[in-house]
Coordinates of C-alpha atoms and ligand atoms in Angstrom, one line a residue:
X1 CA 77.5 95.2 60.4
X2 CA 80.2 94.5 63.6
X3 CA 83.2 96.6 62.1
X4 CA 84.7 97.3 65.9
X5 CA 85.8 96.3 69.1
X6 CA 85.6 98.5 72.7
X7 CA 87.4 98.7 75.6
X8 CA 87.5 100.0 79.2
X9 CA 90.7 101.4 81.1
X10 CA 90.0 101.5 84.4
X11 CA 93.1 103.2 85.7
X12 CA 93.9 104.5 88.6
X13 CA 94.1 108.2 88.0
X14 CA 91.1 107.8 85.3
X15 CA 88.6 106.1 82.6
X16 CA 88.6 105.7 79.5
X17 CA 86.6 103.9 76.4
X18 CA 88.6 102.9 73.1
X19 CA 87.0 101.7 70.4
X20 CA 89.4 100.0 67.9
X21 CA 89.0 98.7 64.3
X22 CA 90.6 95.6 62.7
X23 CA 94.2 96.9 61.9
X24 CA 94.2 97.9 66.3
X25 CA 93.3 101.3 64.7
X26 CA 91.8 104.2 67.2
X27 CA 88.3 105.0 66.1
X28 CA 87.1 107.1 69.1
X29 CA 87.8 107.8 72.5
X30 CA 87.1 109.7 75.8
X31 CA 88.0 109.4 79.1
X32 CA 87.1 111.3 82.6
X33 CA 89.3 111.1 85.8
X34 CA 87.9 110.6 89.2
X35 CA 88.5 111.5 93.1
X36 CA 91.6 110.5 94.8
X37 CA 90.4 110.1 98.3
X38 CA 93.4 110.3 100.7
X39 CA 91.5 110.4 104.4
X40 CA 95.1 109.4 105.9
X41 CA 98.8 109.4 105.3
X42 CA 99.2 106.1 103.6
X43 CA 95.5 105.3 102.9
X44 CA 93.6 106.0 99.1
X45 CA 90.6 105.6 98.1
X46 CA 88.2 105.3 95.3
X47 CA 84.7 105.8 94.9
X48 CA 83.2 103.1 93.4
X49 CA 79.9 104.7 92.4
X50 CA 81.8 107.1 90.6
X51 CA 83.7 104.7 88.8
X52 CA 81.0 103.0 87.5
X53 CA 79.1 106.2 86.5
X54 CA 82.2 107.9 84.6
X55 CA 82.2 104.0 82.6
X56 CA 78.7 104.6 81.5
X57 CA 79.6 108.4 80.8
X58 CA 83.0 107.8 78.5
X59 CA 81.4 104.7 76.9
X60 CA 78.0 107.0 75.3
X61 CA 80.5 109.8 74.7
X62 CA 83.0 107.8 72.6
X63 CA 80.1 106.1 70.8
X64 CA 78.8 109.5 70.2
X65 CA 82.2 111.1 68.9
X66 CA 82.2 108.1 66.1
X67 CA 78.5 107.9 65.6
X68 CA 78.5 104.7 66.7
X69 CA 75.5 101.9 68.5
X70 CA 75.9 98.9 70.2
X71 CA 74.6 97.2 66.9
X72 CA 78.8 98.5 65.3
X73 CA 79.8 96.5 68.0
X74 CA 81.6 92.9 68.0
X75 CA 82.7 92.8 71.5
X76 CA 84.0 94.6 74.6
X77 CA 86.7 94.6 76.5
X78 CA 87.5 95.3 80.2
X79 CA 91.0 96.9 81.6
X80 CA 91.7 98.0 85.2
X81 CA 93.8 98.6 87.5
X82 CA 94.4 96.2 89.3
X83 CA 94.7 94.5 93.5
X84 CA 92.0 97.7 94.3
X85 CA 89.3 95.9 96.0
X86 CA 85.8 96.7 96.4
X87 CA 83.1 95.0 98.4
X88 CA 79.2 95.6 97.9
X89 CA 76.4 94.3 99.1
X90 CA 75.0 91.4 96.4
X91 CA 70.7 92.7 96.9
X92 CA 71.8 96.1 96.2
X93 CA 74.8 97.3 94.4
X94 CA 75.9 99.5 97.4
X95 CA 79.7 99.3 98.0
X96 CA 79.6 98.8 102.1
X97 CA 83.2 100.6 102.2
X98 CA 85.2 102.9 99.6
X99 CA 87.5 100.8 97.2
X100 CA 90.7 100.5 98.8
X101 CA 93.5 101.6 96.2
X102 CA 96.7 99.0 95.3
X103 CA 98.8 101.7 96.8
X104 CA 97.0 102.3 99.9
X105 CA 99.5 100.6 103.0
X106 CA 96.8 100.5 105.8
X107 CA 97.2 96.7 106.1
X108 CA 100.9 96.7 107.1
X109 CA 99.8 95.2 110.4
X110 CA 98.0 92.4 108.7
X111 CA 100.6 91.7 106.5
X112 CA 103.1 91.8 109.9
X113 CA 100.9 89.5 111.2
X114 CA 100.3 87.0 108.7
X115 CA 103.9 87.0 107.8
X116 CA 104.4 86.4 111.4
X117 CA 102.4 82.5 111.7
X118 CA 103.5 78.9 110.4
X119 CA 104.9 79.4 106.4
X120 CA 104.9 82.7 106.6
X121 CA 106.0 85.1 103.7
X122 CA 107.9 81.7 102.0
X123 CA 104.5 79.8 102.0
X124 CA 102.7 82.3 100.3
X125 CA 105.2 83.4 97.3
X126 CA 105.4 80.0 96.5
X127 CA 102.4 79.2 96.1
X128 CA 100.7 82.7 94.5
X129 CA 104.2 83.8 93.2
X130 CA 103.7 87.2 95.5
X131 CA 105.5 88.8 98.3
X132 CA 102.8 89.4 101.4
X133 CA 102.7 93.0 100.7
X134 CA 99.9 95.7 101.5
X135 CA 99.7 96.1 98.2
X136 CA 97.7 93.2 97.0
X137 CA 94.1 92.4 97.6
X138 CA 93.5 89.6 100.2
X139 CA 94.9 92.0 102.9
X140 CA 92.4 95.2 101.5
X141 CA 89.4 92.4 101.6
X142 CA 90.8 91.1 105.9
X143 CA 90.4 94.7 106.8
X144 CA 87.6 96.0 105.0
X145 CA 85.9 92.3 106.9
X146 CA 87.5 93.4 110.3
X147 CA 86.3 96.5 109.9
X148 CA 83.0 97.2 109.2
X149 CA 80.5 96.1 111.3
X150 CA 78.5 92.8 110.6
X151 CA 80.7 92.6 107.6
X152 CA 82.3 89.3 107.7
X153 CA 79.0 87.4 108.5
X154 CA 77.0 89.0 105.8
X155 CA 80.2 87.9 103.3
X156 CA 79.6 84.7 104.8
X157 CA 76.2 84.2 104.7
X158 CA 77.0 85.1 101.2
X159 CA 75.3 88.7 100.8
X160 CA 78.6 90.5 100.1
X161 CA 81.1 90.2 97.4
X162 CA 84.4 91.2 96.6
X163 CA 85.5 92.5 93.2
X164 CA 88.5 94.3 91.7
X165 CA 87.7 96.9 89.3
X166 CA 87.1 94.4 86.4
X167 CA 84.4 92.4 88.2
X168 CA 82.4 95.5 89.5
X169 CA 82.1 96.8 86.5
X170 CA 81.5 93.7 84.9
X171 CA 78.8 92.9 86.9
X172 CA 77.3 96.1 87.1
X173 CA 77.3 96.0 82.9
X174 CA 75.6 92.5 82.7
X175 CA 72.5 93.8 85.4
X176 CA 74.4 94.1 88.7
X177 CA 71.8 92.7 91.4
X178 CA 69.2 91.1 88.1
X179 CA 71.7 88.7 87.3
X180 CA 75.1 90.8 87.2
X181 CA 77.9 88.3 86.3
X182 CA 80.0 88.0 89.2
X183 CA 83.7 86.6 87.5
X184 CA 87.1 87.6 87.3
X185 CA 90.0 86.7 85.0
X186 CA 93.2 84.4 85.9
X187 CA 95.2 87.9 85.2
X188 CA 93.1 90.0 88.1
X189 CA 92.9 86.5 90.7
X190 CA 96.7 86.3 90.7
X191 CA 97.4 89.5 92.5
X192 CA 95.2 88.9 95.3
X193 CA 97.1 86.8 97.2
X194 CA 94.6 84.0 97.3
X195 CA 94.6 82.4 93.7
X196 CA 97.2 79.5 93.3
X197 CA 99.2 80.1 90.1
X198 CA 99.4 75.8 88.9
X199 CA 95.7 75.6 89.7
X200 CA 94.1 79.0 88.6
X201 CA 91.9 78.4 91.8
X202 CA 91.3 80.1 95.2
X203 CA 93.3 78.9 97.4
X204 CA 91.0 77.3 100.3
X205 CA 93.8 77.4 103.2
X206 CA 95.1 80.8 102.1
X207 CA 91.5 82.5 102.2
X208 CA 90.6 80.9 105.5
X209 CA 94.1 82.1 107.0
X210 CA 93.6 85.0 106.1
X211 CA 89.7 85.0 107.1
X212 CA 88.2 85.6 103.8
X213 CA 85.4 83.3 103.2
X214 CA 85.0 81.8 99.3
X215 CA 81.6 82.3 99.1
X216 CA 82.3 86.2 98.0
X217 CA 84.8 85.9 95.7
X218 CA 84.1 85.4 92.1
X219 CA 84.7 82.9 89.2
X220 CA 88.0 82.5 87.8
X221 CA 87.6 82.3 84.2
X222 CA 89.9 83.1 80.9
X223 CA 90.9 86.3 79.7
X224 CA 89.5 85.8 76.8
X225 CA 85.7 84.1 76.2
X226 CA 82.4 85.6 76.3
X227 CA 81.7 86.1 80.3
X228 CA 77.7 87.9 79.7
X229 CA 75.8 90.5 77.6
X230 CA 75.4 94.1 78.0
X231 CA 72.1 95.0 80.1
X232 CA 69.9 95.9 78.6
X233 CA 69.4 99.4 79.5
X234 CA 73.3 99.9 78.8
X235 CA 74.5 101.9 75.8
X236 CA 75.8 99.0 74.8
X237 CA 73.0 97.0 75.2
X238 CA 73.9 93.2 74.4
X239 CA 77.0 92.9 73.1
X240 CA 79.3 89.8 74.4
X241 CA 81.9 91.5 77.6
X242 CA 84.8 89.1 75.9
X243 CA 87.8 90.0 77.4
X244 CA 89.0 91.0 80.5
X245 CA 92.9 91.5 81.2
X246 CA 94.6 93.5 84.0
X247 CA 95.7 96.4 82.5
X248 CA 99.6 95.4 83.0
X249 CA 98.9 92.3 81.7
X250 CA 97.3 94.3 79.3
X251 CA 99.4 96.4 78.1
X252 CA 101.8 93.5 77.5
X253 CA 98.9 91.8 75.5
X254 CA 98.3 95.6 73.5
X255 CA 102.1 95.6 73.0
X256 CA 102.5 91.9 71.2
X257 CA 104.8 90.7 73.7
X258 CA 103.7 87.2 73.0
X259 CA 107.0 85.0 72.9
X260 CA 109.3 84.5 75.7
X261 CA 111.7 86.8 76.5
X262 CA 109.7 89.9 75.5
X263 CA 109.1 92.9 77.4
X264 CA 107.4 96.3 77.8
X265 CA 107.3 98.9 80.5
X266 CA 104.3 100.8 81.4
X267 CA 104.8 104.4 82.4
X268 CA 101.4 105.2 83.9
X269 CA 100.5 106.3 87.7
X270 CA 103.3 103.9 88.5
X271 CA 105.7 101.5 86.0
X272 CA 105.3 97.9 85.9
X273 CA 107.5 96.2 83.7
X274 CA 106.7 92.5 82.8
X275 CA 108.8 89.9 81.0
X276 CA 106.8 87.1 78.9
X277 CA 108.0 83.2 80.7
X278 CA 105.8 81.3 78.0
X279 CA 104.1 78.1 79.9
X280 CA 106.9 78.1 83.0
X281 CA 106.6 80.6 85.9
X282 CA 109.6 81.6 87.0
X283 CA 109.6 82.1 90.7
X284 CA 112.3 85.4 91.6
X285 CA 114.8 85.1 93.2
X286 CA 115.5 89.3 93.3
X287 CA 112.1 90.6 94.0
X288 CA 110.1 90.4 91.3
X289 CA 106.2 88.8 90.8
X290 CA 105.5 86.0 89.3
X291 CA 102.1 86.5 87.3
X292 CA 99.7 85.1 85.3
X293 CA 100.2 86.9 81.8
X294 CA 97.3 85.9 80.4
X295 CA 95.3 82.8 79.7
X296 CA 93.3 83.0 76.1
X297 CA 90.3 80.3 76.3
X298 CA 91.7 76.7 76.8
X299 CA 94.7 77.5 75.9
X300 CA 97.9 76.7 78.2
X301 CA 98.6 79.7 80.7
X302 CA 100.7 81.9 80.0
X303 CA 103.0 83.6 82.8
X304 CA 105.3 86.6 83.4
X305 CA 107.6 88.2 85.6
X306 CA 106.3 91.8 87.0
X307 CA 108.4 94.3 88.3
X308 CA 105.6 96.7 90.0
X309 CA 107.1 100.5 90.7
X310 CA 104.7 102.3 93.1
X311 CA 105.2 105.6 91.7
X312 CA 106.7 107.4 88.8
X313 CA 104.1 109.5 86.6
X314 CA 102.0 109.6 90.4
X315 CA 104.8 111.7 91.2
X316 CA 105.2 114.2 88.1
X317 CA 101.2 114.6 89.4
X318 CA 103.1 115.3 93.4
X319 CA 104.8 118.0 91.6
X320 CA 101.9 120.0 90.2
X321 CA 99.7 119.1 92.7
X322 CA 101.1 119.5 96.2
X323 CA 103.8 122.1 94.8
X324 CA 102.4 123.6 92.0
X325 CA 105.5 124.1 90.1
X326 CA 104.2 122.7 86.8
X327 CA 100.7 123.4 85.8
X328 CA 100.2 120.2 83.7
X329 CA 102.4 117.0 83.5
X330 CA 103.9 117.8 80.2
X331 CA 105.0 121.2 81.6
X332 CA 107.8 118.7 83.4
X333 CA 110.0 118.7 80.4
X334 CA 110.3 122.1 80.0
X335 CA 110.9 122.5 83.4
X336 CA 113.7 120.4 83.5
X337 CA 115.2 121.3 80.1
X338 CA 115.8 125.1 82.2
X339 CA 119.1 123.1 83.4
X340 CA 121.3 120.6 82.2
X341 CA 121.6 117.5 84.6
X342 CA 120.3 117.0 88.0
X343 CA 122.8 119.1 90.0
X344 CA 123.5 116.4 92.3
X345 CA 120.0 116.3 93.2
X346 CA 117.9 112.4 93.7
X347 CA 114.4 112.4 94.1
X348 CA 113.6 108.6 95.6
X349 CA 109.3 108.7 95.8
X350 CA 108.7 106.2 98.6
X351 CA 105.5 107.8 99.3
X352 CA 104.1 103.7 99.2
X353 CA 107.0 102.6 100.6
X354 CA 108.8 100.8 97.9
X355 CA 107.7 98.2 95.6
X356 CA 110.3 95.3 93.3
X357 CA 113.0 94.7 93.9
X358 CA 113.0 96.3 97.3
X359 CA 109.2 95.6 99.0
X360 CA 110.3 97.6 102.1
X361 CA 106.7 99.0 103.7
X362 CA 109.4 100.7 106.1
X363 CA 110.5 103.6 103.8
X364 CA 109.5 107.2 102.7
X365 CA 110.6 109.8 100.7
X366 CA 114.0 111.7 100.2
X367 CA 115.3 114.6 98.7
X368 CA 119.0 113.8 98.7
X369 CA 121.8 115.7 97.5
X370 CA 120.5 119.4 98.4
X371 CA 122.6 122.1 98.1
X372 CA 122.1 125.7 97.2
X373 CA 122.7 125.2 94.2
X374 CA 119.8 123.1 93.2
X375 CA 116.6 125.1 91.5
X376 CA 113.2 123.8 90.8
X377 CA 114.7 122.3 87.3
X378 CA 116.9 120.4 88.6
X379 CA 113.9 119.0 91.2
X380 CA 111.9 118.7 87.1
X381 CA 114.6 116.3 86.8
X382 CA 115.1 114.5 89.7
X383 CA 111.9 113.8 89.5
X384 CA 111.7 112.3 85.7
X385 CA 115.1 110.5 86.9
X386 CA 113.8 108.9 89.3
X387 CA 111.1 107.0 86.6
X388 CA 114.3 105.9 85.0
X389 CA 116.2 104.7 88.0
X390 CA 113.8 102.6 89.1
X391 CA 113.0 101.0 85.9
X392 CA 116.6 100.1 85.8
X393 CA 116.8 98.3 89.3
X394 CA 114.1 96.2 87.6
X395 CA 115.4 95.5 84.7
X396 CA 118.7 94.5 86.6
X397 CA 116.8 92.1 88.3
X398 CA 115.1 90.3 85.2
X399 CA 118.0 89.8 83.9
X400 CA 119.9 88.4 86.9
X401 CA 116.8 85.9 87.5
X402 CA 116.3 85.2 83.6
X403 CA 119.6 85.0 83.1
X404 CA 119.4 86.7 79.5
X405 CA 120.0 90.3 79.4
X406 CA 117.1 92.3 77.9
X407 CA 118.0 93.8 74.5
X408 CA 115.7 96.6 74.0
X409 CA 112.5 97.8 75.6
X410 CA 108.9 98.8 74.6
X411 CA 107.7 101.8 76.5
X412 CA 103.7 102.8 76.1
X413 CA 101.8 104.6 79.1
X414 CA 101.1 108.2 79.5
X415 CA 104.7 109.3 80.2
X416 CA 105.9 108.4 77.2
X417 CA 105.4 111.3 75.6
X418 CA 108.2 113.1 77.5
X419 CA 111.1 112.6 75.5
X420 CA 113.5 114.1 77.7
X421 CA 112.5 110.8 79.8
X422 CA 112.6 108.5 77.1
X423 CA 116.2 109.3 76.1
X424 CA 117.3 109.4 79.4
X425 CA 115.8 105.9 80.3
X426 CA 117.8 104.7 77.1
X427 CA 120.8 106.1 78.6
X428 CA 120.4 103.9 82.1
X429 CA 119.4 101.2 80.8
X430 CA 122.4 101.3 77.7
X431 CA 119.2 99.6 75.7
X432 CA 117.4 101.2 72.7
X433 CA 114.0 102.3 74.0
X434 CA 111.4 101.7 71.5
X435 CA 107.4 103.8 71.3
X436 CA 104.5 102.3 69.6
X437 CA 102.6 103.9 67.3
X438 CA 99.3 103.3 69.4
X439 CA 100.7 104.1 72.8
X440 CA 97.3 102.4 74.3
X441 CA 98.5 99.9 74.0
X442 CA 96.0 98.2 77.3
X443 CA 93.2 99.6 75.8
X444 CA 93.9 97.8 73.1
X445 CA 95.3 94.7 74.6
X446 CA 91.6 94.1 76.4
X447 CA 90.1 95.4 72.8
X448 CA 92.6 92.2 71.5
X449 CA 91.6 89.3 73.9
X450 CA 87.9 90.3 73.4
X451 CA 88.1 90.2 69.6
X452 CA 90.1 86.9 69.8
X453 CA 86.6 85.2 71.9
X454 CA 84.4 86.1 69.0
X455 CA 86.4 85.6 66.0
X456 CA 86.7 89.0 64.7
X457 CA 90.9 88.8 65.5
X458 CA 91.5 84.8 64.1
X459 CA 94.9 84.7 66.4
X460 CA 98.2 86.2 67.7
X461 CA 99.3 86.8 64.0
X462 CA 96.8 89.6 63.6
X463 CA 98.0 91.3 66.9
X464 CA 101.9 91.1 65.5
X465 CA 101.0 92.0 62.8
X466 CA 99.2 95.3 63.5
X467 CA 102.0 96.0 65.9
X468 CA 103.8 99.1 64.4
X469 CA 107.3 101.4 66.0
X470 CA 106.6 105.2 65.9
X471 CA 110.3 106.0 67.4
X472 CA 113.2 104.5 69.0
X473 CA 115.7 105.9 71.9
X474 CA 119.5 104.6 71.4
X475 CA 121.8 105.2 74.9
X476 CA 124.2 108.2 73.7
X477 CA 125.7 108.5 77.4
X478 CA 129.2 106.6 78.2
X479 CA 129.0 103.6 80.4
X480 CA 131.4 105.6 83.3
X481 CA 128.7 108.2 83.7
X482 CA 125.6 106.3 83.8
X483 CA 127.0 103.9 86.6
X484 CA 128.2 106.7 88.4
X485 CA 124.7 108.2 88.2
X486 CA 123.0 104.9 89.0
X487 CA 125.4 104.5 92.5
X488 CA 124.3 107.4 93.7
X489 CA 120.6 106.8 92.8
X490 CA 121.2 103.5 94.7
X491 CA 122.6 106.0 97.6
X492 CA 119.8 107.6 98.0
X493 CA 117.4 104.9 97.9
X494 CA 119.7 103.4 101.0
X495 CA 118.8 106.6 102.6
X496 CA 114.9 105.8 102.7
X497 CA 115.3 102.9 104.6
X498 CA 113.8 102.7 108.6
X499 CA 111.6 105.5 108.4
X500 CA 108.5 104.1 109.6
X501 CA 108.6 102.9 113.3
Ligands
LIG601 N1 104.7 114.5 79.6 C1 104.5 114.0 80.5 N2 105.3 114.0 81.4 C2 105.8 113.4 82.3 N3 104.5 112.9 82.9 C3 103.4 112.4 82.4 C4 103.4 113.1 80.9 N4 102.1 113.3 80.9 C5 101.2 112.4 81.8 N5 102.0 111.8 82.9 C6 102.4 111.2 83.7 O1 101.4 110.4 83.5 C7 100.1 109.5 84.6 C8 99.3 109.1 83.6 O2 99.3 108.4 82.2 P1 98.5 107.4 82.2 O3 98.9 106.1 81.0 O4 96.9 108.1 82.0 O5 97.7 106.7 84.1 P2 96.7 105.7 84.6 O6 96.8 104.5 83.8 O7 97.9 105.0 85.5 O8 95.6 106.0 85.4 C9 99.9 110.5 85.3 O9 100.4 110.4 86.6 C10 100.3 111.4 84.3 O10 101.5 112.4 85.5
LIG602 O1 96.5 102.4 86.2 P1 97.8 102.2 85.7 O2 97.8 102.3 84.9 O3 98.6 102.4 87.2 O4 98.2 100.3 86.8 C1 98.2 100.3 88.2 C2 98.6 98.5 88.2 O5 97.3 97.8 87.8 C3 98.3 98.7 90.2 O6 98.6 96.9 89.8

């Protein structure tokens, strides 16, 4: 009897396997962190083989915890950190380079060169919905083909394959060199700078301009259909892999933001606000991305506007790992509660430049407003407030683009355990912030996509019915304080500009 659906959530800091029942409840879970490799300032890499090894391990451990076997699982969904780029050999499965992570800024010169050509930024935005920025996969593939000896010739000959983490895991799970499926879904493909947002196919002209042979690109499919079955030797042997969604789109789906105008914010390594815009793609005039939200089987594509913020939870990690001011991420709340306010201190974590709504690769981090009064408690508060201020900036942009002010914000991700942050977020936005019972909405969203494809769930009404509120924070800050604090933040942001020359 197949009573459950499994999800693999391959995130920036860790890989999880979660098993869900029909009500969307968590039956079992396991998680492993992988190494963050920083070869130079601004460069961030992961080892794809380590990530694949961790995926197998967390899957085996999650099943063992609930005493389940492959026969109990109706389908598997994959969700993943988006944009992170892997290039590997078709015949052996060996990566030709470490994965280049979404936060990595090494492709700045490539992006500037492409922007300088005919059409430049404007052409990329109108075709792909994205600005030309180091964040996306296309320039990262180009860098690997330029820098790894012989790689471009081998890619042209069909010997090398490209994939984001979804494709890398799917290919390995379905057999690797022995029949592995080379497939991605439209949400992941919409983050490469290479896909046409209307046709959901690779844009031949852009690929040629970027020097990327189409022979190495995966087939683009919907987010909910059977792509293949787990290889014979896998713990989930024979189970269909039937859902793929980029992690932020998965969280949108898992939060049941299924109607036009519904939005969620995920607080992880970075923050990502997605607003469902239905079957219409809205082109931003305020620094947001236009992206595929999901495509269920052969139904019409649903699009989203996205505010992508590079560094939020990663700043808490930085406080822990680089300064040693806290021993674990949750301790940042205790430290921040030792003071009443930020003491005039604002921390703008432009570690990878600034993403939405600025897209400034020349920006670098700044702590503004330092005096002898400021202590580590104020610094902890400034670290948490940075997440809330950055969120306000992208919500403002969204309100301007859509013309309809947001009434409340659904939240999820690792940082939403932080009650101080959630209250400050409601205060600085001036709208209620709502956390669901299952905060693991990313894994849940990909489980829903997989379960829908095999008939485990019958439709979107099941997803809506499973969503339940855990807690709500209402704004308590007066308007004058809110705007004064926000304007101080904005002034601090301007101090990060023009640093990299
Ligand atoms: N209680 C907390 N307060 C503040 N930040 C937290 C807390 N718990 C976890 N974090 C941060 O949340 C992030 C982990 O969230 P998660 O959703 O697992 O991220 P990802 O999916 O990006 O790997 C880390 O960057 C960590 O610093
Ligand atoms: O791994 P996360 O949760 O930080 O998400 C990363 C995003 O997908 C990057 O676009």
